[in-house]
mmCIF file of C-alpha atoms in Angstrom:
data_model
loop_
_atom_site.group_PDB
_atom_site.id
_atom_site.type_symbol
_atom_site.label_atom_id
_atom_site.label_comp_id
_atom_site.label_asym_id
_atom_site.label_seq_id
_atom_site.Cartn_x
_atom_site.Cartn_y
_atom_site.Cartn_z
ATOM 1 C CA MET A 125 73.906 -77.895 9.529
ATOM 2 C CA ASP A 126 74.717 -77.271 5.636
ATOM 3 C CA GLU A 127 75.305 -73.428 5.186
ATOM 4 C CA LYS A 128 73.355 -73.357 2.074
ATOM 5 C CA ILE A 129 70.598 -74.358 3.745
ATOM 6 C CA GLU A 130 70.670 -71.947 6.608
ATOM 7 C CA GLN A 131 71.322 -69.088 4.375
ATOM 8 C CA LYS A 132 68.250 -70.351 2.691
ATOM 9 C CA VAL A 133 65.707 -70.424 5.509
ATOM 10 C CA ARG A 134 67.105 -67.148 6.638
ATOM 11 C CA HIS A 135 66.691 -65.602 3.169
ATOM 12 C CA LEU A 136 62.985 -67.076 2.859
ATOM 13 C CA LEU A 137 62.523 -65.581 6.928
ATOM 14 C CA LYS A 138 63.576 -62.194 5.306
ATOM 15 C CA GLU A 139 60.219 -62.528 3.476
ATOM 16 C CA VAL A 140 58.141 -63.036 6.849
ATOM 17 C CA VAL A 141 56.520 -59.896 8.421
ATOM 18 C CA ASP A 142 55.709 -59.773 11.572
ATOM 19 C CA PRO A 143 52.246 -58.059 11.252
ATOM 20 C CA ASN A 144 52.488 -55.959 14.568
ATOM 21 C CA THR A 145 56.302 -55.064 14.056
ATOM 22 C CA GLY A 146 55.495 -54.472 9.909
ATOM 23 C CA LYS A 147 59.227 -55.724 9.776
ATOM 24 C CA ASP A 148 60.491 -59.106 8.370
ATOM 25 C CA LEU A 149 62.089 -61.078 11.115
ATOM 26 C CA VAL A 150 65.354 -61.493 10.396
ATOM 27 C CA ALA A 151 65.241 -57.294 10.212
ATOM 28 C CA SER A 152 63.552 -57.355 13.948
ATOM 29 C CA LYS A 153 66.288 -59.742 14.816
ATOM 30 C CA SER A 154 63.743 -62.023 16.181
ATOM 31 C CA VAL A 155 65.374 -65.132 14.281
ATOM 32 C CA LYS A 156 67.645 -66.590 17.165
ATOM 33 C CA LYS A 157 68.037 -69.937 16.175
ATOM 34 C CA ILE A 158 68.436 -71.835 12.758
ATOM 35 C CA GLU A 159 70.076 -75.595 13.564
ATOM 36 C CA ASP A 160 69.828 -78.891 12.577
ATOM 37 C CA VAL A 161 69.013 -81.277 15.642
ATOM 38 C CA ASN A 162 69.162 -85.108 14.729
ATOM 39 C CA ASP A 163 68.721 -84.360 11.353
ATOM 40 C CA LYS A 164 66.019 -82.436 12.056
ATOM 41 C CA LEU A 165 65.552 -78.595 11.033
ATOM 42 C CA LYS A 166 64.448 -76.400 13.970
ATOM 43 C CA ILE A 167 63.974 -72.815 13.989
ATOM 44 C CA LEU A 168 63.193 -70.391 17.777
ATOM 45 C CA ILE A 169 61.796 -67.170 16.953
ATOM 46 C CA ASP A 170 61.680 -64.502 19.794
ATOM 47 C CA LEU A 171 58.747 -61.621 20.388
ATOM 48 C CA ASP A 172 59.987 -59.219 22.399
ATOM 49 C CA TYR A 173 56.476 -57.826 23.157
ATOM 50 C CA PRO A 174 53.695 -59.154 25.088
ATOM 51 C CA ALA A 175 52.668 -62.072 21.867
ATOM 52 C CA LYS A 176 50.129 -64.506 23.678
ATOM 53 C CA THR A 177 47.748 -64.340 20.770
ATOM 54 C CA GLN A 178 50.157 -63.709 18.132
ATOM 55 C CA ILE A 179 52.598 -66.723 18.685
ATOM 56 C CA PRO A 180 50.435 -69.102 16.840
ATOM 57 C CA VAL A 181 49.980 -66.208 13.778
ATOM 58 C CA VAL A 182 53.598 -65.589 13.568
ATOM 59 C CA LYS A 183 54.487 -69.477 13.443
ATOM 60 C CA ASN A 184 51.484 -70.079 10.951
ATOM 61 C CA LEU A 185 53.179 -67.668 9.276
ATOM 62 C CA VAL A 186 57.123 -69.326 9.271
ATOM 63 C CA GLU A 187 55.729 -72.374 8.576
ATOM 64 C CA ALA A 188 53.837 -71.283 5.278
ATOM 65 C CA LYS A 189 56.569 -69.895 3.957
ATOM 66 C CA LEU A 190 58.577 -72.881 4.502
ATOM 67 C CA ALA A 191 55.850 -75.305 3.051
ATOM 68 C CA GLU A 192 55.993 -73.050 -0.242
ATOM 69 C CA ASN A 193 59.496 -74.091 -0.322
ATOM 70 C CA HIS A 194 59.004 -77.578 0.585
ATOM 71 C CA ILE A 195 61.099 -77.508 3.613
ATOM 72 C CA GLU A 196 59.915 -79.444 6.960
ATOM 73 C CA ALA A 197 60.776 -77.474 10.356
ATOM 74 C CA ASP A 198 60.182 -77.784 14.066
ATOM 75 C CA VAL A 199 59.160 -74.173 14.325
ATOM 76 C CA GLU A 200 59.239 -72.725 17.808
ATOM 77 C CA VAL A 201 57.747 -68.876 18.923
ATOM 78 C CA ARG A 202 58.226 -67.737 22.234
ATOM 79 C CA GLN A 203 57.472 -64.449 23.726
ATOM 80 C CA ASN A 204 60.989 -62.722 25.548
ATOM 81 C CA ILE A 205 59.958 -59.350 27.082
ATOM 82 C CA ILE A 206 63.435 -57.538 27.646
ATOM 83 C CA ALA A 207 64.673 -54.571 29.736
ATOM 84 C CA HIS A 208 64.449 -51.351 28.027
ATOM 85 C CA GLN A 209 66.528 -47.706 28.791
ATOM 86 C CA VAL A 210 65.243 -45.038 30.785
ATOM 87 C CA GLN A 211 66.463 -41.780 31.629
ATOM 88 C CA ARG A 212 70.138 -41.263 32.415
ATOM 89 C CA GLY A 213 70.954 -40.976 35.930
ATOM 90 C CA VAL A 214 67.972 -42.721 37.167
ATOM 91 C CA LYS A 215 68.426 -46.032 38.872
ATOM 92 C CA VAL A 216 65.974 -49.051 37.576
ATOM 93 C CA PHE A 217 63.792 -50.591 39.761
ATOM 94 C CA ASP A 218 64.676 -54.508 41.027
ATOM 95 C CA ASN A 219 62.616 -56.984 39.551
ATOM 96 C CA VAL A 220 60.964 -54.504 36.790
ATOM 97 C CA ARG A 221 62.160 -54.701 33.279
ATOM 98 C CA ASN A 222 59.680 -51.727 32.118
ATOM 99 C CA VAL A 223 58.072 -48.690 33.700
ATOM 100 C CA ILE A 224 55.358 -47.103 31.651
ATOM 101 C CA ALA A 225 53.083 -43.593 32.746
ATOM 102 C CA VAL A 226 49.885 -42.925 31.952
ATOM 103 C CA SER A 227 49.263 -39.407 32.406
ATOM 104 C CA SER A 228 46.502 -37.063 31.646
ATOM 105 C CA GLY A 229 46.806 -32.767 31.476
ATOM 106 C CA LYS A 230 43.580 -32.583 33.371
ATOM 107 C CA GLY A 231 41.486 -34.547 35.411
ATOM 108 C CA GLY A 232 38.392 -36.065 34.283
ATOM 109 C CA VAL A 233 39.538 -38.219 31.136
ATOM 110 C CA GLY A 234 39.198 -41.485 32.337
ATOM 111 C CA LYS A 235 43.088 -41.786 32.622
ATOM 112 C CA SER A 236 42.435 -44.605 35.413
ATOM 113 C CA THR A 237 40.483 -46.665 33.699
ATOM 114 C CA VAL A 238 42.603 -46.237 30.986
ATOM 115 C CA ALA A 239 45.601 -47.503 32.721
ATOM 116 C CA ALA A 240 43.686 -50.344 34.728
ATOM 117 C CA ASN A 241 42.393 -51.707 31.018
ATOM 118 C CA LEU A 242 45.612 -51.740 29.577
ATOM 119 C CA ALA A 243 47.524 -53.170 32.554
ATOM 120 C CA LEU A 244 44.501 -55.895 32.237
ATOM 121 C CA ALA A 245 45.455 -55.674 28.362
ATOM 122 C CA LEU A 246 49.287 -56.254 28.429
ATOM 123 C CA GLN A 247 48.653 -59.364 31.181
ATOM 124 C CA ALA A 248 45.944 -60.707 28.791
ATOM 125 C CA GLU A 249 48.540 -61.073 25.903
ATOM 126 C CA GLY A 250 51.247 -62.957 28.609
ATOM 127 C CA ALA A 251 53.243 -60.307 30.640
ATOM 128 C CA LYS A 252 53.413 -60.043 34.063
ATOM 129 C CA VAL A 253 52.643 -56.747 35.143
ATOM 130 C CA GLY A 254 51.922 -54.339 37.702
ATOM 131 C CA LEU A 255 49.907 -51.005 38.433
ATOM 132 C CA LEU A 256 51.079 -47.953 40.766
ATOM 133 C CA ASP A 257 48.520 -45.963 41.553
ATOM 134 C CA ALA A 258 50.690 -43.272 41.819
ATOM 135 C CA ASP A 259 47.376 -40.114 41.663
ATOM 136 C CA ILE A 260 47.527 -39.525 45.091
ATOM 137 C CA TYR A 261 44.698 -37.166 45.900
ATOM 138 C CA GLY A 262 41.989 -39.403 44.269
ATOM 139 C CA PRO A 263 43.710 -43.021 44.284
ATOM 140 C CA SER A 264 40.806 -45.064 42.962
ATOM 141 C CA GLN A 265 42.461 -48.358 41.289
ATOM 142 C CA PRO A 266 41.393 -50.254 44.741
ATOM 143 C CA THR A 267 37.634 -49.487 43.561
ATOM 144 C CA MET A 268 38.468 -50.175 40.202
ATOM 145 C CA LEU A 269 40.586 -53.512 41.113
ATOM 146 C CA GLY A 270 38.101 -54.612 43.712
ATOM 147 C CA LEU A 271 40.927 -54.661 46.194
ATOM 148 C CA LYS A 272 40.040 -56.463 49.925
ATOM 149 C CA GLY A 273 42.012 -55.700 52.909
ATOM 150 C CA GLY A 274 44.681 -53.497 53.888
ATOM 151 C CA ALA A 275 48.467 -52.892 53.253
ATOM 152 C CA VAL A 276 50.388 -56.215 53.758
ATOM 153 C CA THR A 277 54.230 -56.555 55.086
ATOM 154 C CA LYS A 278 56.228 -59.450 55.612
ATOM 155 C CA ASP A 279 59.429 -57.536 57.658
ATOM 156 C CA GLY A 280 57.547 -54.089 58.421
ATOM 157 C CA LYS A 281 59.929 -52.013 56.345
ATOM 158 C CA THR A 282 58.209 -53.043 52.515
ATOM 159 C CA LEU A 283 55.187 -53.715 51.543
ATOM 160 C CA GLU A 284 53.718 -56.764 49.245
ATOM 161 C CA PRO A 285 51.789 -55.394 46.289
ATOM 162 C CA LEU A 286 48.313 -56.526 46.599
ATOM 163 C CA ASP A 287 46.246 -58.793 43.774
ATOM 164 C CA GLY A 288 44.051 -56.980 41.564
ATOM 165 C CA HIS A 289 42.595 -59.890 38.814
ATOM 166 C CA GLY A 290 46.117 -61.185 38.308
ATOM 167 C CA LEU A 291 47.800 -57.031 38.275
ATOM 168 C CA GLN A 292 50.385 -56.836 41.353
ATOM 169 C CA VAL A 293 49.200 -53.362 42.828
ATOM 170 C CA ALA A 294 50.316 -50.897 44.902
ATOM 171 C CA SER A 295 48.291 -47.999 46.095
ATOM 172 C CA ILE A 296 48.686 -45.210 48.605
ATOM 173 C CA GLY A 297 44.408 -45.538 48.738
ATOM 174 C CA VAL A 298 45.142 -49.277 50.738
ATOM 175 C CA LEU A 299 47.238 -46.999 53.535
ATOM 176 C CA ILE A 300 44.356 -44.905 54.415
ATOM 177 C CA ASP A 301 41.069 -44.268 55.473
ATOM 178 C CA PRO A 302 39.285 -44.177 52.292
ATOM 179 C CA ASP A 303 36.427 -41.607 53.304
ATOM 180 C CA GLU A 304 40.023 -39.115 55.026
ATOM 181 C CA PRO A 305 40.694 -36.719 52.660
ATOM 182 C CA MET A 306 44.264 -36.310 51.275
ATOM 183 C CA ILE A 307 45.415 -32.857 52.422
ATOM 184 C CA TRP A 308 48.856 -33.162 52.024
ATOM 185 C CA ARG A 309 51.192 -30.358 50.451
ATOM 186 C CA GLY A 310 53.251 -31.206 47.539
ATOM 187 C CA PRO A 311 56.686 -32.294 49.448
ATOM 188 C CA LEU A 312 54.391 -34.645 51.510
ATOM 189 C CA ALA A 313 53.097 -36.038 49.091
ATOM 190 C CA VAL A 314 56.260 -36.349 46.742
ATOM 191 C CA SER A 315 57.869 -38.055 49.920
ATOM 192 C CA ALA A 316 55.092 -40.451 50.090
ATOM 193 C CA LEU A 317 54.675 -41.253 46.783
ATOM 194 C CA GLN A 318 58.749 -42.239 46.393
ATOM 195 C CA GLN A 319 58.201 -44.286 49.542
ATOM 196 C CA LEU A 320 55.370 -46.119 47.894
ATOM 197 C CA ILE A 321 57.417 -46.620 44.981
ATOM 198 C CA LYS A 322 60.366 -47.466 46.534
ATOM 199 C CA GLN A 323 59.380 -49.906 49.297
ATOM 200 C CA THR A 324 57.150 -52.070 47.204
ATOM 201 C CA ASN A 325 58.129 -56.065 46.964
ATOM 202 C CA TRP A 326 57.489 -56.062 42.604
ATOM 203 C CA HIS A 327 58.076 -59.790 41.892
ATOM 204 C CA ASP A 328 59.366 -59.977 38.170
ATOM 205 C CA LEU A 329 57.424 -57.893 36.232
ATOM 206 C CA ASP A 330 57.529 -57.281 32.646
ATOM 207 C CA TYR A 331 55.423 -53.792 32.446
ATOM 208 C CA LEU A 332 54.853 -51.522 35.636
ATOM 209 C CA ILE A 333 51.972 -49.353 34.451
ATOM 210 C CA VAL A 334 52.196 -45.744 36.403
ATOM 211 C CA ASP A 335 48.525 -44.470 36.931
ATOM 212 C CA MET A 336 50.014 -40.681 37.334
ATOM 213 C CA PRO A 337 48.472 -37.875 38.798
ATOM 214 C CA PRO A 338 46.430 -35.148 36.378
ATOM 215 C CA GLY A 339 48.040 -32.156 35.834
ATOM 216 C CA THR A 340 51.605 -30.611 35.673
ATOM 217 C CA GLY A 341 52.950 -29.905 38.914
ATOM 218 C CA ASP A 342 55.554 -30.692 41.309
ATOM 219 C CA ILE A 343 54.383 -34.410 41.757
ATOM 220 C CA GLN A 344 54.485 -34.869 38.168
ATOM 221 C CA LEU A 345 57.634 -33.275 37.679
ATOM 222 C CA SER A 346 59.020 -35.229 40.451
ATOM 223 C CA LEU A 347 57.831 -38.847 39.090
ATOM 224 C CA SER A 348 59.036 -37.841 35.889
ATOM 225 C CA GLN A 349 62.400 -37.478 36.785
ATOM 226 C CA GLU A 350 62.939 -39.554 39.670
ATOM 227 C CA VAL A 351 60.774 -42.813 38.710
ATOM 228 C CA PRO A 352 62.895 -45.036 35.440
ATOM 229 C CA LEU A 353 60.387 -44.467 32.891
ATOM 230 C CA THR A 354 60.867 -46.635 29.647
ATOM 231 C CA GLY A 355 58.158 -44.139 28.268
ATOM 232 C CA ALA A 356 54.888 -42.368 28.923
ATOM 233 C CA ILE A 357 51.358 -42.536 27.261
ATOM 234 C CA VAL A 358 48.968 -39.381 27.373
ATOM 235 C CA VAL A 359 45.503 -40.129 27.359
ATOM 236 C CA THR A 360 43.279 -37.096 26.142
ATOM 237 C CA THR A 361 39.405 -36.607 25.442
ATOM 238 C CA PRO A 362 38.288 -35.086 21.722
ATOM 239 C CA GLN A 363 37.472 -31.746 22.845
ATOM 240 C CA ASP A 364 40.220 -28.802 22.573
ATOM 241 C CA ILE A 365 39.483 -27.801 26.258
ATOM 242 C CA ALA A 366 41.400 -31.420 27.172
ATOM 243 C CA LEU A 367 43.609 -31.267 24.652
ATOM 244 C CA MET A 368 44.708 -27.983 25.404
ATOM 245 C CA ASP A 369 45.858 -29.543 28.553
ATOM 246 C CA ALA A 370 47.231 -32.954 27.392
ATOM 247 C CA LYS A 371 50.124 -30.809 25.001
ATOM 248 C CA LYS A 372 51.102 -29.478 28.640
ATOM 249 C CA GLY A 373 51.786 -32.914 29.427
ATOM 250 C CA LEU A 374 53.144 -34.217 26.625
ATOM 251 C CA VAL A 375 55.919 -31.421 26.454
ATOM 252 C CA MET A 376 56.453 -32.182 30.265
ATOM 253 C CA PHE A 377 57.935 -35.572 29.300
ATOM 254 C CA GLU A 378 59.916 -33.951 26.525
ATOM 255 C CA LYS A 379 62.053 -31.982 29.007
ATOM 256 C CA VAL A 380 62.621 -34.575 30.952
ATOM 257 C CA ASN A 381 63.678 -36.659 28.059
ATOM 258 C CA VAL A 382 60.647 -38.992 28.745
ATOM 259 C CA PRO A 383 60.004 -41.047 25.359
ATOM 260 C CA ILE A 384 56.082 -40.134 23.954
ATOM 261 C CA LEU A 385 55.124 -43.953 23.533
ATOM 262 C CA GLY A 386 51.452 -42.527 22.361
ATOM 263 C CA ILE A 387 48.084 -40.444 22.470
ATOM 264 C CA ILE A 388 45.534 -42.450 23.499
ATOM 265 C CA GLU A 389 42.028 -41.003 22.914
ATOM 266 C CA ASN A 390 39.196 -41.730 25.403
ATOM 267 C CA MET A 391 35.685 -40.723 24.761
ATOM 268 C CA ALA A 392 36.571 -41.079 21.081
ATOM 269 C CA THR A 393 32.674 -42.188 20.531
ATOM 270 C CA HIS A 394 29.622 -42.431 22.146
ATOM 271 C CA ILE A 395 27.720 -45.701 21.683
ATOM 272 C CA CYS A 396 24.050 -45.632 22.219
ATOM 273 C CA SER A 397 23.200 -48.728 24.671
ATOM 274 C CA LYS A 398 19.678 -49.033 22.863
ATOM 275 C CA CYS A 399 20.588 -48.813 19.503
ATOM 276 C CA GLY A 400 23.991 -48.895 19.004
ATOM 277 C CA HIS A 401 24.273 -46.082 17.058
ATOM 278 C CA GLU A 402 28.023 -44.256 17.419
ATOM 279 C CA GLU A 403 28.407 -40.509 17.281
ATOM 280 C CA HIS A 404 31.473 -38.046 18.040
ATOM 281 C CA ILE A 405 29.709 -35.561 20.985
ATOM 282 C CA PHE A 406 32.984 -34.256 21.695
ATOM 283 C CA GLY A 407 34.358 -33.640 18.720
ATOM 284 C CA GLU A 408 36.222 -35.261 16.006
ATOM 285 C CA GLY A 409 40.131 -35.938 15.015
ATOM 286 C CA GLY A 410 41.422 -34.125 18.318
ATOM 287 C CA ALA A 411 43.747 -36.717 19.351
ATOM 288 C CA LYS A 412 44.983 -37.281 15.720
ATOM 289 C CA LYS A 413 45.823 -33.789 15.136
ATOM 290 C CA MET A 414 47.816 -33.302 18.526
ATOM 291 C CA ALA A 415 49.724 -36.805 17.313
ATOM 292 C CA GLU A 416 50.438 -35.210 13.892
ATOM 293 C CA GLN A 417 51.721 -32.365 15.438
ATOM 294 C CA TYR A 418 54.290 -33.756 17.949
ATOM 295 C CA GLY A 419 55.027 -36.100 15.897
ATOM 296 C CA VAL A 420 54.020 -39.210 17.987
ATOM 297 C CA LYS A 421 51.760 -42.376 17.782
ATOM 298 C CA LEU A 422 47.903 -42.196 18.094
ATOM 299 C CA LEU A 423 47.865 -45.433 20.274
ATOM 300 C CA GLY A 424 43.939 -45.884 19.644
ATOM 301 C CA GLU A 425 40.444 -44.727 20.268
ATOM 302 C CA ILE A 426 38.055 -46.203 23.128
ATOM 303 C CA PRO A 427 33.970 -45.112 22.647
ATOM 304 C CA LEU A 428 32.512 -43.790 25.861
ATOM 305 C CA ASP A 429 30.491 -47.177 26.419
ATOM 306 C CA ILE A 430 28.525 -47.495 29.822
ATOM 307 C CA ASN A 431 29.864 -50.987 30.302
ATOM 308 C CA ILE A 432 33.205 -49.871 31.172
ATOM 309 C CA ARG A 433 31.647 -47.346 33.885
ATOM 310 C CA LEU A 434 29.733 -50.080 34.940
ATOM 311 C CA SER A 435 32.634 -52.648 35.153
ATOM 312 C CA MET A 436 34.972 -50.174 37.211
ATOM 313 C CA ASP A 437 32.419 -49.767 39.670
ATOM 314 C CA LYS A 438 31.897 -53.018 40.196
ATOM 315 C CA GLY A 439 35.948 -53.828 40.662
ATOM 316 C CA GLU A 440 36.036 -55.846 37.429
ATOM 317 C CA PRO A 441 37.606 -53.445 34.165
ATOM 318 C CA ILE A 442 35.686 -54.352 31.032
ATOM 319 C CA VAL A 443 39.157 -56.186 29.961
ATOM 320 C CA GLU A 444 38.365 -58.306 32.537
ATOM 321 C CA ALA A 445 34.494 -58.689 32.740
ATOM 322 C CA ALA A 446 33.845 -58.839 29.204
ATOM 323 C CA PRO A 447 37.303 -60.226 27.332
ATOM 324 C CA ASP A 448 35.386 -60.117 24.223
ATOM 325 C CA SER A 449 33.995 -57.565 23.755
ATOM 326 C CA LYS A 450 34.631 -54.811 21.174
ATOM 327 C CA VAL A 451 35.945 -52.609 23.829
ATOM 328 C CA ALA A 452 38.347 -54.583 25.311
ATOM 329 C CA GLN A 453 39.469 -55.779 21.922
ATOM 330 C CA VAL A 454 40.585 -52.180 21.962
ATOM 331 C CA TYR A 455 42.516 -52.439 24.578
ATOM 332 C CA LYS A 456 43.834 -55.151 24.095
ATOM 333 C CA GLU A 457 45.238 -53.649 20.418
ATOM 334 C CA ILE A 458 46.513 -50.679 22.298
ATOM 335 C CA ALA A 459 48.406 -53.132 24.247
ATOM 336 C CA ARG A 460 50.382 -54.769 21.785
ATOM 337 C CA LYS A 461 50.856 -51.676 19.889
ATOM 338 C CA VAL A 462 52.550 -50.489 23.465
ATOM 339 C CA GLY A 463 54.591 -53.315 23.580
ATOM 340 C CA VAL A 464 55.708 -53.516 20.065
ATOM 341 C CA LEU A 465 56.952 -49.488 20.902
ATOM 342 C CA VAL A 466 58.492 -50.301 23.697
ATOM 343 C CA SER A 467 60.362 -53.275 22.336
ATOM 344 C CA GLU A 468 61.629 -50.548 20.096
ATOM 345 C CA ARG A 469 63.522 -49.074 22.254
ATOM 346 C CA ASN A 470 67.423 -49.222 23.190
ATOM 347 C CA LYS A 471 67.518 -52.222 25.150
ATOM 348 C CA ASP A 472 68.956 -51.811 29.038
ATOM 349 C CA TYR A 473 72.616 -53.259 29.526
ATOM 350 C CA SER A 474 72.959 -52.429 32.953
ATOM 351 C CA ALA A 475 71.922 -55.572 35.098
ATOM 352 C CA LYS A 476 74.703 -57.397 32.528
ATOM 353 C CA MET A 477 77.734 -55.330 33.630
ATOM 354 C CA PRO A 478 80.588 -56.631 35.418
ATOM 355 C CA SER A 479 80.962 -55.465 38.740
ATOM 356 C CA ILE A 480 84.113 -53.789 40.382
ATOM 357 C CA LYS A 481 86.099 -54.509 43.485
ATOM 358 C CA VAL A 482 88.452 -52.830 45.384
ATOM 359 C CA SER A 483 90.560 -54.852 47.311
ATOM 360 C CA ASN A 484 93.937 -54.481 49.338
ATOM 361 C CA ASP A 485 94.851 -57.820 48.244
#
């Protein structure tokens, strides 16, 4: 291939900015190939975040830039999600590239609802996603995702994830009587969670979303230290009392060297089901101020909408039940931001490291 043509194309691609990352395609190392195949110019671009709806957008931007300069090419844009680094000394999961914790400093802020819809939003953008319900004292994901049946094992030792609208799901809620209270002391609860995490056969996941228990006690600390987390998301509501507890959760992750991907403000505004009027009934701007204080991203603000609650009660989260709704679009925008932020983390090369064998020969 003529080096001048390749250099020209590469120079032009420096002028094409990915609207999701804010970086040009060369700086983000998205351009994988520029080659001449049978006298036809071919360009391959990899996006390392969930990009089902964004692939045509980036492709059109590239083709338009080339057309402006009278260059014809076959442009292929694809999604290629890879593994990224976790806490030092923590063993990564087999078949899971990235693990994201969704946490809250206190209960009642809609953390589990956010976790389910975020997982479905990542899936809607083309990722292979699992959801681990680690809220051991109040496992709600089986109800929210409409899971049917109990635990399934093929070998009597490990569990197969259940299917919840295409998500691979594991929850303590399918192992116990739903009407039986979880009266477990901390060490027993931690042990049960460790078994659930390590003995579930996840199948080739881009992301595993972990619905953490609320608070910052023994269970949360153990999970943060022993689960290979790529990053964490903190969910809060706007009022001061929720923000106080959310800050504690954020600081906990910082202390155990888990990067904070950002903050999601749930119930940010109330939307009247009668007239559509939007009002900040719990306060305004709290999560934004918290994000600025700790130097992290505000990933998005989710309204208090009755349709969110109705859909969860039916076992069909709103991203699944009403994918074109305004709320579902908010979740999908958050999912893209999360995917981009994960992609900016250092890559994990542990799977590529050579193995060393010792022999007496």
